[in-house]
């Protein structure tokens, strides 16, 4: 079968690979749709994972089941990591810090014609027969955004910094939840995309909000976010900064503005369940956040285009 691999120093290549072999209790999936995550564009992150089969925003149809509760033909949307649900970290809600979570993965990954969901991951694999594959593939990124939004607690006004695919997802889901949203984005092409979805966007902040979501993982975006935050508000950092990236902050200012800083890394079983429900009720559709529906062969070019900021987000339709 064919799959997409990131190779250090080379980039994304399409290769032939052996069919994945399900073990007892695992099940095999025929991939239908898999989107490229902006997290897979960060060179420092990909270089250390290389060689890495891309793809964790994925949906497909069960090909062979082994008494797992799914039948052949069922459409599923798994998380590539699954927490155990029983340990102390899981019980206190820190699901992504469960030791089982990081030890689990899809084999070989989502950007492959077929993949195996190991039995440990079945606890975070949902049935999505009632929605289109391109929407089902967005369960994982929607879960990450729902977690990010929950980190800010109660608020009415929100600022989203950056209108890449995750900024658009934040804006759409915040508006669906009834928040008054202002999005900040200098790129006119991205602002146009957002305006068509009814997202109010500006080049520079016109106000301060109770909650701020900073989507790009860099210092200028963080500074824009801090300037957009009302005293007593919460700023959520959605993406990682580069390793060792230090940011100087005026703690006297942060202290007297009574600001809360929060981070939001990935998502666990709780948010995945919320995301499946959000997608079923139509809170977000693939066309709102995916700009290019492509074939696997087009992925290397689309990867470079997304990295350059020329396209919003590609999704491979298998
Ligand atoms: Zn991702
Ligand atoms: Zn656990």
Short mmCIF file of C-alpha atoms and ligand atoms in Angstrom, two decimals:
data_model
loop_
_atom_site.label_atom_id
_atom_site.label_comp_id
_atom_site.label_asym_id
_atom_site.label_seq_id
_atom_site.Cartn_x
_atom_site.Cartn_y
_atom_site.Cartn_z
CA UNK A 1 0.00 0.00 0.00
CA UNK A 2 1.02 3.64 -0.31
CA UNK A 3 1.65 6.16 2.45
CA UNK A 4 3.19 9.60 3.14
CA UNK A 5 6.38 9.77 5.19
CA UNK A 6 8.29 12.77 6.51
CA UNK A 7 12.03 12.15 6.09
CA UNK A 8 14.55 14.47 7.78
CA UNK A 9 16.39 16.68 5.33
CA UNK A 10 14.12 15.55 2.48
CA UNK A 11 10.54 16.43 3.39
CA UNK A 12 7.39 14.49 2.55
CA UNK A 13 7.64 11.51 0.22
CA UNK A 14 5.03 9.02 -0.98
CA UNK A 15 6.29 5.47 -0.57
CA UNK A 16 5.18 1.87 -0.94
CA UNK A 17 5.00 -0.01 2.35
CA UNK A 18 3.86 -3.45 3.53
CA UNK A 19 0.22 -3.81 4.57
CA UNK A 20 -0.22 -3.27 8.34
CA UNK A 21 -0.94 -6.49 10.23
CA UNK A 22 -3.60 -6.33 12.95
CA UNK A 23 -2.82 -8.26 16.14
CA UNK A 24 -5.50 -9.98 18.24
CA UNK A 25 -8.14 -7.44 19.23
CA UNK A 26 -6.79 -4.73 16.88
CA UNK A 27 -8.64 -3.70 13.82
CA UNK A 28 -7.83 -2.74 10.31
CA UNK A 29 -9.20 0.41 8.69
CA UNK A 30 -9.51 1.49 5.06
CA UNK A 31 -8.61 5.19 5.18
CA UNK A 32 -11.21 7.54 3.71
CA UNK A 33 -9.98 11.02 4.68
CA UNK A 34 -6.93 12.40 6.46
CA UNK A 35 -6.08 16.08 6.98
CA UNK A 36 -2.66 17.61 7.45
CA UNK A 37 -2.16 19.15 10.91
CA UNK A 38 -0.16 22.36 11.25
CA UNK A 39 1.73 20.60 14.06
CA UNK A 40 3.22 18.37 11.37
CA UNK A 41 4.78 21.40 9.69
CA UNK A 42 7.09 22.43 12.55
CA UNK A 43 10.60 21.53 11.29
CA UNK A 44 12.14 21.06 14.78
CA UNK A 45 9.30 18.70 15.75
CA UNK A 46 9.35 16.67 12.54
CA UNK A 47 13.15 16.35 12.40
CA UNK A 48 13.19 14.65 15.79
CA UNK A 49 10.32 12.29 14.84
CA UNK A 50 11.77 11.38 11.43
CA UNK A 51 11.10 9.07 9.68
CA UNK A 52 7.46 9.68 10.53
CA UNK A 53 4.29 8.55 8.76
CA UNK A 54 2.10 11.65 8.65
CA UNK A 55 -1.53 11.90 9.60
CA UNK A 56 -3.56 11.84 12.80
CA UNK A 57 -6.71 13.71 11.71
CA UNK A 58 -8.25 10.66 10.15
CA UNK A 59 -11.42 8.70 9.48
CA UNK A 60 -12.01 5.43 7.70
CA UNK A 61 -14.07 2.29 7.39
CA UNK A 62 -13.47 -0.83 9.43
CA UNK A 63 -12.23 -3.64 7.14
CA UNK A 64 -11.86 -6.46 9.61
CA UNK A 65 -13.11 -6.56 13.15
CA UNK A 66 -12.12 -8.92 15.88
CA UNK A 67 -15.00 -8.78 18.32
CA UNK A 68 -14.12 -5.19 19.19
CA UNK A 69 -17.62 -3.74 18.96
CA UNK A 70 -17.21 -2.43 15.42
CA UNK A 71 -18.39 -4.23 12.31
CA UNK A 72 -16.85 -4.26 8.84
CA UNK A 73 -18.06 -1.16 7.01
CA UNK A 74 -18.41 0.98 10.14
CA UNK A 75 -16.91 4.47 9.83
CA UNK A 76 -14.60 5.32 12.73
CA UNK A 77 -12.61 8.34 13.89
CA UNK A 78 -9.84 7.33 16.30
CA UNK A 79 -7.42 9.37 18.36
CA UNK A 80 -3.82 8.33 17.65
CA UNK A 81 -3.18 8.22 21.41
CA UNK A 82 -5.59 6.80 23.98
CA UNK A 83 -5.45 7.23 27.73
CA UNK A 84 -6.28 4.35 30.08
CA UNK A 85 -9.12 6.09 31.92
CA UNK A 86 -8.14 4.53 35.25
CA UNK A 87 -4.80 5.89 36.48
CA UNK A 88 -4.38 8.87 38.79
CA UNK A 89 -3.60 11.22 35.86
CA UNK A 90 -6.75 10.12 34.02
CA UNK A 91 -8.88 10.51 37.15
CA UNK A 92 -7.68 14.07 37.73
CA UNK A 93 -8.47 14.94 34.09
CA UNK A 94 -4.85 15.10 32.89
CA UNK A 95 -5.60 12.50 30.22
CA UNK A 96 -2.75 13.42 27.87
CA UNK A 97 -0.28 12.79 30.73
CA UNK A 98 -1.44 9.20 31.24
CA UNK A 99 1.53 6.89 30.53
CA UNK A 100 -0.66 4.78 28.21
CA UNK A 101 -1.53 7.88 26.12
CA UNK A 102 1.93 8.50 24.68
CA UNK A 103 2.72 4.80 24.33
CA UNK A 104 -0.21 4.26 21.94
CA UNK A 105 -0.39 5.14 18.25
CA UNK A 106 -2.02 4.25 14.95
CA UNK A 107 0.03 1.86 12.79
CA UNK A 108 1.65 3.13 10.64
CA UNK A 109 -0.26 6.48 10.72
CA UNK A 110 -3.26 8.13 9.11
CA UNK A 111 -1.73 9.21 5.77
CA UNK A 112 -1.74 5.62 4.55
CA UNK A 113 -4.22 3.68 2.45
CA UNK A 114 -4.87 1.37 5.39
CA UNK A 115 -3.96 1.53 9.07
CA UNK A 116 -4.37 -0.51 12.23
CA UNK A 117 -6.07 0.78 15.36
CA UNK A 118 -4.40 -1.19 18.17
CA UNK A 119 -6.78 -2.53 20.81
CA UNK A 120 -5.44 -0.02 23.38
CA UNK A 121 -6.72 2.79 21.13
CA UNK A 122 -10.24 1.38 20.82
CA UNK A 123 -11.21 3.17 24.05
CA UNK A 124 -10.87 6.44 22.12
CA UNK A 125 -12.27 5.38 18.75
CA UNK A 126 -15.76 6.59 17.95
CA UNK A 127 -18.38 5.34 15.53
CA UNK A 128 -19.15 8.04 12.93
CA UNK A 129 -21.50 6.28 10.49
CA UNK A 130 -23.85 9.25 10.53
CA UNK A 131 -21.39 11.88 9.20
CA UNK A 132 -19.29 12.35 6.06
CA UNK A 133 -15.68 11.07 6.21
CA UNK A 134 -14.26 14.57 5.62
CA UNK A 135 -16.12 15.80 8.73
CA UNK A 136 -15.31 12.69 10.78
CA UNK A 137 -11.60 13.28 10.07
CA UNK A 138 -11.85 16.56 11.98
CA UNK A 139 -12.79 14.97 15.31
CA UNK A 140 -9.19 15.10 16.60
CA UNK A 141 -8.44 18.77 15.73
CA UNK A 142 -11.89 19.83 16.99
CA UNK A 143 -11.15 17.99 20.26
CA UNK A 144 -7.87 19.93 20.64
CA UNK A 145 -9.72 23.23 20.14
CA UNK A 146 -12.53 22.32 22.55
CA UNK A 147 -9.91 21.57 25.19
CA UNK A 148 -8.22 24.92 24.50
CA UNK A 149 -11.54 26.77 24.85
CA UNK A 150 -12.32 24.98 28.12
CA UNK A 151 -8.95 26.10 29.54
CA UNK A 152 -10.19 29.71 29.55
CA UNK A 153 -13.13 29.03 31.88
CA UNK A 154 -16.16 31.34 31.73
CA UNK A 155 -16.08 34.32 29.33
CA UNK A 156 -18.21 36.24 26.84
CA UNK A 157 -15.60 38.02 24.69
CA UNK A 158 -12.76 36.19 22.99
CA UNK A 159 -9.82 37.16 20.80
CA UNK A 160 -8.23 34.61 18.48
CA UNK A 161 -4.68 35.40 17.37
CA UNK A 162 -3.90 33.94 13.94
CA UNK A 163 -6.32 32.66 11.31
CA UNK A 164 -4.54 29.53 10.17
CA UNK A 165 -6.69 26.41 10.25
CA UNK A 166 -6.66 26.24 14.06
CA UNK A 167 -7.51 29.94 14.40
CA UNK A 168 -10.47 29.40 12.07
CA UNK A 169 -11.55 26.34 14.09
CA UNK A 170 -11.30 28.28 17.36
CA UNK A 171 -13.35 31.15 15.90
CA UNK A 172 -16.06 28.88 14.45
CA UNK A 173 -16.44 26.89 17.69
CA UNK A 174 -16.32 29.98 19.92
CA UNK A 175 -19.04 31.64 17.83
CA UNK A 176 -21.11 28.45 17.94
CA UNK A 177 -20.82 28.59 21.74
CA UNK A 178 -22.16 32.16 21.71
CA UNK A 179 -18.91 34.09 22.33
CA UNK A 180 -18.28 37.53 20.84
CA UNK A 181 -15.15 36.87 18.74
CA UNK A 182 -12.50 39.12 17.23
CA UNK A 183 -9.76 37.41 15.23
CA UNK A 184 -6.40 39.03 14.51
CA UNK A 185 -4.59 38.19 11.29
CA UNK A 186 -2.34 40.31 9.06
CA UNK A 187 -2.66 38.07 5.96
CA UNK A 188 -5.51 39.47 3.76
CA UNK A 189 -6.11 36.12 2.04
CA UNK A 190 -6.73 34.44 5.42
CA UNK A 191 -8.93 37.33 6.57
CA UNK A 192 -11.06 36.95 3.43
CA UNK A 193 -11.52 33.22 4.13
CA UNK A 194 -12.60 34.03 7.68
CA UNK A 195 -14.95 36.85 6.64
CA UNK A 196 -16.79 34.40 4.35
CA UNK A 197 -17.45 32.28 7.43
CA UNK A 198 -18.80 35.31 9.30
CA UNK A 199 -15.70 35.67 11.49
CA UNK A 200 -14.94 39.31 12.31
CA UNK A 201 -11.23 39.78 11.68
CA UNK A 202 -8.87 42.73 12.07
CA UNK A 203 -5.17 43.39 11.37
CA UNK A 204 -4.54 44.71 14.89
CA UNK A 205 -6.61 44.31 18.07
CA UNK A 206 -9.48 46.82 18.36
CA UNK A 207 -10.33 45.83 21.94
CA UNK A 208 -9.41 43.62 24.86
CA UNK A 209 -11.23 40.34 25.54
CA UNK A 210 -11.77 38.19 28.61
CA UNK A 211 -10.23 35.17 26.87
CA UNK A 212 -7.43 35.14 24.29
CA UNK A 213 -6.39 32.12 22.23
CA UNK A 214 -2.93 32.38 20.66
CA UNK A 215 -2.67 29.88 17.83
CA UNK A 216 0.81 30.45 16.29
CA UNK A 217 3.67 29.22 18.49
CA UNK A 218 5.84 32.32 18.39
CA UNK A 219 6.69 35.37 20.48
CA UNK A 220 5.12 38.09 18.28
CA UNK A 221 1.77 36.25 18.39
CA UNK A 222 2.06 35.87 22.17
CA UNK A 223 2.72 39.62 22.53
CA UNK A 224 -0.32 40.48 20.40
CA UNK A 225 -2.32 38.12 22.61
CA UNK A 226 -1.13 39.70 25.86
CA UNK A 227 -2.05 43.16 24.52
CA UNK A 228 -5.52 41.86 23.60
CA UNK A 229 -6.30 40.53 27.07
CA UNK A 230 -8.49 42.32 29.61
CA UNK A 231 -7.28 42.51 33.21
CA UNK A 232 -8.41 39.39 35.03
CA UNK A 233 -8.57 37.42 31.78
CA UNK A 234 -7.01 34.16 30.60
CA UNK A 235 -4.57 33.71 27.73
CA UNK A 236 -4.36 30.21 26.26
CA UNK A 237 -1.29 29.19 24.25
CA UNK A 238 -2.48 26.60 21.76
CA UNK A 239 0.77 25.70 19.96
CA UNK A 240 4.25 24.91 21.30
CA UNK A 241 7.18 27.28 20.92
CA UNK A 242 10.51 25.92 19.67
CA UNK A 243 12.52 24.01 22.31
CA UNK A 244 14.58 26.39 24.43
CA UNK A 245 12.62 29.38 23.13
CA UNK A 246 12.67 31.87 25.99
CA UNK A 247 10.31 34.84 26.09
CA UNK A 248 11.00 37.84 28.33
CA UNK A 249 7.84 38.97 30.09
CA UNK A 250 7.11 41.90 32.36
CA UNK A 251 5.84 40.09 35.44
CA UNK A 252 5.01 43.32 37.23
CA UNK A 253 2.53 44.09 34.44
CA UNK A 254 1.14 40.54 34.34
CA UNK A 255 0.76 40.53 38.12
CA UNK A 256 -1.15 43.80 38.42
CA UNK A 257 -3.32 42.91 35.42
CA UNK A 258 -4.10 39.67 37.27
CA UNK A 259 -3.58 37.58 34.16
CA UNK A 260 -3.87 33.80 33.91
CA UNK A 261 -1.64 31.99 31.42
CA UNK A 262 -2.74 28.54 30.29
CA UNK A 263 -1.37 26.01 27.82
CA UNK A 264 -3.37 23.49 25.85
CA UNK A 265 -1.58 20.40 24.59
CA UNK A 266 -3.54 17.97 22.38
CA UNK A 267 -6.73 16.37 23.72
CA UNK A 268 -7.89 13.26 25.54
CA UNK A 269 -10.91 11.00 25.59
CA UNK A 270 -13.15 13.61 27.24
CA UNK A 271 -12.71 16.22 24.50
CA UNK A 272 -12.79 13.55 21.75
CA UNK A 273 -16.29 12.57 22.91
CA UNK A 274 -17.33 16.25 22.92
CA UNK A 275 -15.83 16.71 19.44
CA UNK A 276 -17.72 13.73 17.98
CA UNK A 277 -20.91 15.23 19.37
CA UNK A 278 -20.05 18.72 18.00
CA UNK A 279 -19.41 17.31 14.53
CA UNK A 280 -22.61 15.24 14.59
CA UNK A 281 -24.66 18.34 15.36
CA UNK A 282 -22.92 20.22 12.50
CA UNK A 283 -20.96 22.69 14.67
CA UNK A 284 -18.19 22.57 12.07
CA UNK A 285 -17.97 21.25 8.52
CA UNK A 286 -14.81 20.32 6.63
CA UNK A 287 -15.32 23.02 3.98
CA UNK A 288 -14.98 25.71 6.68
CA UNK A 289 -11.43 24.77 7.56
CA UNK A 290 -10.09 22.62 4.69
CA UNK A 291 -9.12 24.67 1.64
CA UNK A 292 -7.87 21.81 -0.56
CA UNK A 293 -9.28 18.28 -0.92
CA UNK A 294 -6.48 16.37 -2.66
CA UNK A 295 -5.07 12.96 -3.60
CA UNK A 296 -2.18 11.34 -1.73
CA UNK A 297 0.14 12.15 -4.65
CA UNK A 298 -0.59 15.85 -4.23
CA UNK A 299 0.39 15.86 -0.54
CA UNK A 300 4.13 16.69 -0.87
CA UNK A 301 3.27 19.85 -2.82
CA UNK A 302 0.39 20.74 -0.50
CA UNK A 303 2.68 20.25 2.51
CA UNK A 304 5.14 22.83 1.15
CA UNK A 305 2.29 25.20 0.25
CA UNK A 306 0.74 25.00 3.74
CA UNK A 307 4.16 25.47 5.34
CA UNK A 308 4.68 28.60 3.21
CA UNK A 309 1.27 29.90 4.31
CA UNK A 310 -0.07 29.77 0.73
CA UNK A 311 -2.93 27.39 1.53
CA UNK A 312 -5.01 26.98 4.68
CA UNK A 313 -5.23 23.20 5.10
CA UNK A 314 -5.25 20.18 2.78
CA UNK A 315 -7.16 16.95 3.32
CA UNK A 316 -6.30 13.78 1.42
CA UNK A 317 -9.37 11.91 0.17
CA UNK A 318 -8.41 8.26 -0.33
ZN1 LIG B 1 -2.60 17.68 15.19
ZN1 LIG B 2 -4.43 6.78 32.52
#
